XYZ file of C-alpha atoms in Angstrom:
344
model
C -53.952 -19.794 -67.826
C -50.882 -21.151 -69.570
C -47.560 -19.870 -70.818
C -47.839 -19.005 -74.523
C -45.986 -21.387 -76.818
C -45.726 -21.281 -80.575
C -47.683 -23.984 -82.341
C -45.822 -26.267 -84.726
C -47.223 -28.325 -87.570
C -46.985 -32.090 -87.309
C -43.612 -33.294 -88.475
C -43.739 -34.696 -91.974
C -41.628 -37.730 -92.900
C -38.403 -36.587 -94.591
C -38.242 -36.832 -98.361
C -35.156 -37.862 -100.303
C -34.613 -34.175 -101.083
C -34.773 -33.018 -97.473
C -32.465 -35.845 -96.422
C -29.924 -34.926 -99.108
C -29.981 -31.196 -98.424
C -30.765 -31.296 -94.700
C -27.793 -29.244 -93.487
C -28.158 -26.434 -96.012
C -31.948 -26.286 -95.596
C -31.272 -25.463 -91.954
C -29.221 -22.488 -93.144
C -31.351 -20.899 -95.878
C -34.673 -22.749 -95.680
C -36.992 -23.867 -98.472
C -37.071 -20.424 -100.080
C -33.297 -20.306 -100.433
C -33.190 -23.849 -101.788
C -35.925 -23.058 -104.324
C -33.934 -20.034 -105.510
C -30.832 -22.182 -105.920
C -32.701 -24.902 -107.804
C -34.247 -22.375 -110.186
C -30.867 -20.765 -110.977
C -29.099 -21.224 -114.309
C -25.319 -20.737 -114.166
C -23.114 -20.174 -117.202
C -19.376 -20.887 -116.956
C -17.287 -19.298 -119.691
C -13.945 -21.093 -120.046
C -13.755 -24.352 -118.104
C -10.528 -23.765 -116.203
C -9.726 -25.676 -113.023
C -10.841 -22.687 -110.944
C -14.089 -22.310 -112.856
C -14.849 -26.008 -112.442
C -14.262 -25.827 -108.686
C -16.762 -22.966 -108.480
C -19.297 -25.009 -110.465
C -18.733 -28.009 -108.203
C -19.643 -25.914 -105.160
C -22.903 -24.923 -106.847
C -23.816 -28.362 -108.180
C -23.390 -30.165 -104.853
C -26.070 -28.078 -103.041
C -28.431 -28.438 -106.009
C -28.201 -25.581 -108.511
C -30.785 -26.057 -111.249
C -28.748 -25.815 -114.469
C -25.119 -25.419 -115.486
C -23.996 -24.333 -118.957
C -20.330 -24.587 -119.939
C -18.914 -22.634 -122.882
C -15.385 -23.584 -123.962
C -13.811 -24.175 -127.381
C -10.636 -25.812 -126.057
C -9.680 -29.465 -126.132
C -8.307 -31.274 -123.099
C -4.538 -31.050 -122.782
C -2.121 -32.959 -120.568
C -1.747 -29.843 -118.378
C -5.545 -29.718 -117.947
C -5.529 -33.284 -116.643
C -2.765 -32.375 -114.178
C -4.639 -29.394 -112.743
C -8.329 -30.241 -113.076
C -9.878 -32.919 -110.843
C -12.757 -33.392 -113.292
C -10.562 -34.541 -116.169
C -8.761 -37.863 -116.632
C -5.976 -38.945 -119.017
C -8.512 -40.542 -121.335
C -10.045 -37.097 -121.944
C -6.949 -35.699 -123.692
C -7.889 -34.400 -127.134
C -11.620 -34.320 -126.417
C -13.805 -31.213 -126.054
C -13.039 -29.824 -122.606
C -16.545 -28.444 -122.030
C -18.182 -31.849 -122.653
C -15.753 -33.774 -120.453
C -16.119 -31.318 -117.579
C -19.917 -31.171 -117.877
C -20.166 -34.961 -117.825
C -17.931 -35.301 -114.750
C -19.478 -32.492 -112.690
C -23.039 -33.605 -113.448
C -22.295 -36.946 -111.747
C -22.031 -35.089 -108.433
C -25.754 -34.340 -108.524
C -28.069 -36.045 -111.038
C -30.774 -33.461 -110.364
C -28.682 -30.689 -111.957
C -29.166 -30.279 -115.698
C -26.050 -29.624 -117.779
C -25.312 -28.327 -121.272
C -21.959 -27.977 -123.026
C -21.188 -25.571 -125.885
C -17.963 -26.246 -127.787
C -17.702 -22.646 -128.961
C -15.470 -19.694 -128.297
C -16.871 -17.045 -125.975
C -17.161 -14.559 -128.846
C -19.009 -17.025 -131.104
C -21.372 -17.975 -128.296
C -22.073 -14.328 -127.472
C -22.850 -13.507 -131.101
C -24.932 -16.587 -131.942
C -26.679 -17.311 -128.639
C -27.524 -13.856 -127.315
C -31.048 -14.867 -126.289
C -29.647 -17.787 -124.283
C -27.165 -15.517 -122.542
C -29.921 -13.225 -121.307
C -31.769 -16.003 -119.475
C -28.879 -17.057 -117.254
C -28.937 -16.205 -113.543
C -25.200 -15.547 -113.290
C -22.071 -15.634 -115.445
C -18.800 -17.077 -114.172
C -15.780 -16.271 -116.323
C -12.215 -17.392 -115.827
C -8.961 -16.466 -117.565
C -10.473 -14.826 -120.637
C -8.863 -12.275 -122.915
C -9.542 -8.568 -122.347
C -11.781 -8.372 -125.417
C -13.825 -11.390 -124.283
C -14.179 -9.928 -120.776
C -15.415 -6.644 -122.223
C -17.941 -8.371 -124.499
C -19.465 -10.522 -121.759
C -19.363 -7.711 -119.194
C -21.395 -5.463 -121.481
C -23.979 -8.175 -122.132
C -24.259 -8.941 -118.421
C -24.542 -5.259 -117.497
C -27.220 -4.552 -120.099
C -29.244 -7.594 -119.016
C -28.647 -6.891 -115.288
C -27.125 -10.332 -114.766
C -24.398 -10.750 -112.108
C -20.932 -11.424 -113.487
C -18.308 -13.233 -111.397
C -14.741 -12.875 -112.669
C -12.312 -15.436 -111.245
C -8.650 -15.666 -112.247
C -5.736 -17.595 -110.832
C -2.002 -17.388 -111.486
C 0.108 -19.721 -109.366
C -0.856 -19.033 -105.751
C -2.550 -15.721 -106.531
C -6.298 -15.575 -107.050
C -8.523 -12.676 -108.082
C -12.305 -12.616 -107.737
C -14.490 -9.709 -108.802
C -18.259 -9.370 -108.827
C -19.870 -7.020 -111.328
C -23.569 -6.303 -110.770
C -25.777 -3.236 -111.004
C -27.581 -3.934 -107.786
C -27.880 -6.879 -105.427
C -30.570 -6.923 -102.778
C -29.626 -8.495 -99.433
C -32.207 -8.599 -96.643
C -31.281 -9.741 -93.153
C -34.431 -11.681 -92.317
C -33.033 -13.246 -89.140
C -30.919 -10.633 -87.324
C -28.890 -11.814 -84.349
C -30.324 -9.116 -82.066
C -33.787 -8.165 -83.357
C -35.331 -5.071 -81.821
C -38.946 -5.250 -80.630
C -41.351 -3.859 -83.204
C -43.952 -2.384 -80.852
C -44.200 1.319 -81.772
C -45.616 2.122 -78.330
C -45.007 5.854 -78.677
C -47.513 5.991 -81.545
C -49.870 3.016 -81.132
C -52.398 2.316 -83.853
C -56.130 2.773 -83.222
C -56.968 -0.911 -82.704
C -54.232 -1.282 -80.078
C -55.395 1.851 -78.277
C -58.958 0.525 -78.106
C -57.681 -2.837 -76.873
C -55.622 -1.647 -73.907
C -57.921 1.202 -72.872
C -60.798 -1.244 -72.458
C -58.788 -3.287 -69.951
C -59.414 -2.477 -66.266
C -56.501 -3.858 -64.271
C -58.283 -3.369 -60.943
C -61.097 -5.708 -62.014
C -58.787 -8.680 -62.596
C -58.260 -11.556 -60.219
C -54.711 -12.197 -59.027
C -54.301 -14.992 -61.571
C -55.601 -12.829 -64.422
C -53.448 -9.918 -63.229
C -50.338 -12.097 -63.466
C -51.099 -12.851 -67.120
C -51.747 -9.379 -68.508
C -49.567 -8.967 -71.651
C -46.599 -6.726 -70.876
C -47.525 -4.533 -73.861
C -50.733 -3.542 -72.058
C -48.763 -2.793 -68.893
C -46.323 -0.554 -70.783
C -49.121 1.349 -72.548
C -51.047 1.874 -69.291
C -47.924 3.218 -67.601
C -47.109 5.394 -70.634
C -50.510 7.080 -70.338
C -49.797 7.790 -66.680
C -46.282 9.069 -67.436
C -47.377 11.326 -70.279
C -50.105 12.923 -68.186
C -47.389 14.165 -65.801
C -44.697 15.013 -68.389
C -46.404 17.086 -71.048
C -47.170 14.143 -73.316
C -43.510 13.107 -73.591
C -42.170 9.558 -73.186
C -39.253 8.677 -70.868
C -36.024 9.254 -72.789
C -32.898 9.047 -70.650
C -31.700 6.516 -68.084
C -33.038 8.468 -65.105
C -36.509 8.838 -66.601
C -36.678 5.200 -67.625
C -35.690 4.147 -64.106
C -38.584 6.238 -62.790
C -40.839 4.703 -65.410
C -39.934 1.208 -64.200
C -40.987 2.311 -60.722
C -44.455 3.056 -62.129
C -44.589 -0.460 -63.523
C -43.499 -2.059 -60.264
C -46.086 -0.005 -58.384
C -48.805 -1.886 -60.272
C -47.532 -5.291 -59.132
C -49.673 -7.265 -56.725
C -47.030 -9.920 -56.123
C -43.260 -9.796 -56.467
C -43.148 -12.885 -58.711
C -45.460 -11.624 -61.480
C -43.388 -12.461 -64.550
C -45.404 -10.273 -66.895
C -44.393 -7.165 -64.936
C -40.781 -8.330 -64.971
C -41.099 -8.661 -68.753
C -42.500 -5.146 -68.963
C -39.495 -3.740 -67.083
C -37.093 -5.686 -69.289
C -38.664 -4.202 -72.427
C -38.584 -0.564 -71.308
C -35.184 0.313 -72.779
C -35.880 -1.237 -76.181
C -39.658 -0.881 -76.408
C -40.324 2.543 -74.955
C -38.490 4.650 -77.520
C -39.444 7.395 -79.919
C -39.893 5.808 -83.318
C -38.471 7.868 -86.165
C -37.632 7.070 -89.765
C -34.295 5.190 -89.717
C -31.538 6.768 -91.793
C -31.173 3.687 -94.011
C -34.916 3.662 -94.768
C -34.855 7.385 -95.522
C -31.998 6.762 -97.949
C -34.108 4.143 -99.725
C -37.080 6.503 -99.989
C -34.866 9.182 -101.560
C -33.330 6.800 -104.094
C -34.522 7.462 -107.689
C -35.246 3.726 -108.029
C -38.036 4.143 -105.455
C -40.146 5.699 -108.241
C -41.834 2.605 -109.647
C -41.636 1.856 -113.361
C -42.335 -1.144 -115.581
C -38.760 -2.342 -115.053
C -38.773 -2.040 -111.249
C -37.711 -5.090 -109.260
C -39.931 -6.554 -106.509
C -37.676 -4.940 -103.891
C -38.194 -1.403 -105.211
C -41.917 -1.975 -105.712
C -42.117 -2.947 -102.037
C -39.990 0.066 -101.061
C -42.281 2.391 -103.027
C -45.364 0.932 -101.314
C -43.679 1.380 -97.935
C -42.855 4.994 -98.797
C -46.465 5.661 -99.756
C -47.652 4.122 -96.473
C -45.251 6.326 -94.511
C -46.230 9.487 -96.397
C -49.921 8.873 -95.631
C -49.662 7.704 -92.010
C -46.428 9.285 -90.835
C -45.221 5.986 -89.341
C -43.845 2.699 -90.602
C -46.033 -0.422 -90.332
C -45.378 -2.884 -87.525
C -44.331 -6.409 -88.418
C -47.325 -8.031 -86.763
C -45.156 -10.588 -84.981
C -45.320 -10.967 -81.214
C -42.483 -12.444 -79.225
C -42.884 -14.872 -76.347
C -44.500 -13.397 -73.252
C -46.364 -14.395 -70.130
C -50.034 -13.971 -71.043
C -53.333 -15.806 -71.089
C -54.326 -17.401 -74.383
C -57.271 -15.095 -75.026
C -55.265 -11.879 -74.647
C -52.323 -13.181 -76.642
C -54.515 -14.266 -79.566
C -56.426 -10.961 -79.396
C -53.146 -9.021 -79.682
C -52.048 -11.136 -82.649
C -55.248 -10.417 -84.544
C -55.166 -6.615 -84.070
C-alpha cells in the first residue's frame, strides 16, 4: 500500500521556444501560447501608445501584426515614439514602425498598409474580417464609427486607446467575451455525494469494511467512508443529509466511530471533507442564468462555449444533475481502489 501520487511524463529537453517563453508558459500554458501565436492583430494609426501596445503583444509571441497608417514620420513622432529614429522623418510611419517592432521577435509576421483608415476599410473589408482584434488610437469620430461597426458586425474585439498629455483612455468594445477560470484558487470538491451516480453506488456498496485487514482499512478512500456514513445517517434522518453545523459534527462522530486506530489518515481526510463534500448539490445561480440565456439555443453561428452550454443544459434536463468533473484529488488510498474510482 502506498500513498497515491500523480504520475508525470518524462521531462523533455527544452526547445528554443520553451526557453524563450518559459515564464509566460508557466502562466497560461501551451494552450494560451497557441492562442496568442494564432492571433492576428490590426493596429489602426501607429501612434506612440498604439506601438507600445503592439510591443507588449509582439514580445510574448503574437502571430501577426498589421499596421494601417497613412501618415509620414514627423519630428514630433521621433520625439515621442521609441520605435522611430531621426532617419525615419519623411518616410511612411507604418513601414518604419512595423520594421522596428518586428525586430523584437522574428517569429511574428508583420504587414504595413500606407492607407488611411477609411480607404483600408473600403478596399480591404475581407482582410478586416479575419483579424483577431482591432487596436485603434487617436482616430477621428467618423473613423471610429466606421471601424466600430465593422468590428461589431464581424464580432471582433475592438480596443480603443487614446492619450492626451498624462491622461489615457482605454475602452474595449466586444459583443461577448468568454472567460473561464480553469484554475480557481479555492476549488470546491466535485463529489456530488448527495446524489451519487449508479457506478459509484455499486462500487462502495460492494465494499465490506469489516472484512478488511488493519492495513487495508487504513487505505479505504475517504469517499467510500463518507458514502457509507451517509447511508447510516439517512436511515435515521428520513433520507436527509446533515445540513447545519450541529448535524455535521454528529456526522463526523459517525466517521470516527468506524476508526480502528487514531492515526488512520483516510478517516481524518473524510472528516476534513464533510463541510465541503457533504452538501446538497443544486443548480448554481450562474449556471441557471446561462441555461436561460437565449444564446443557449444552438444555431449555426453558435460559438463553442454556447454549444457546450447547450449540451450541459440537455444533460441536466435529462438527468436532473450536473456531470462531475471526473478528477480526484490527492487522498490516502491503495492503488487498486484509487484507480478503480478514477475509471468509474
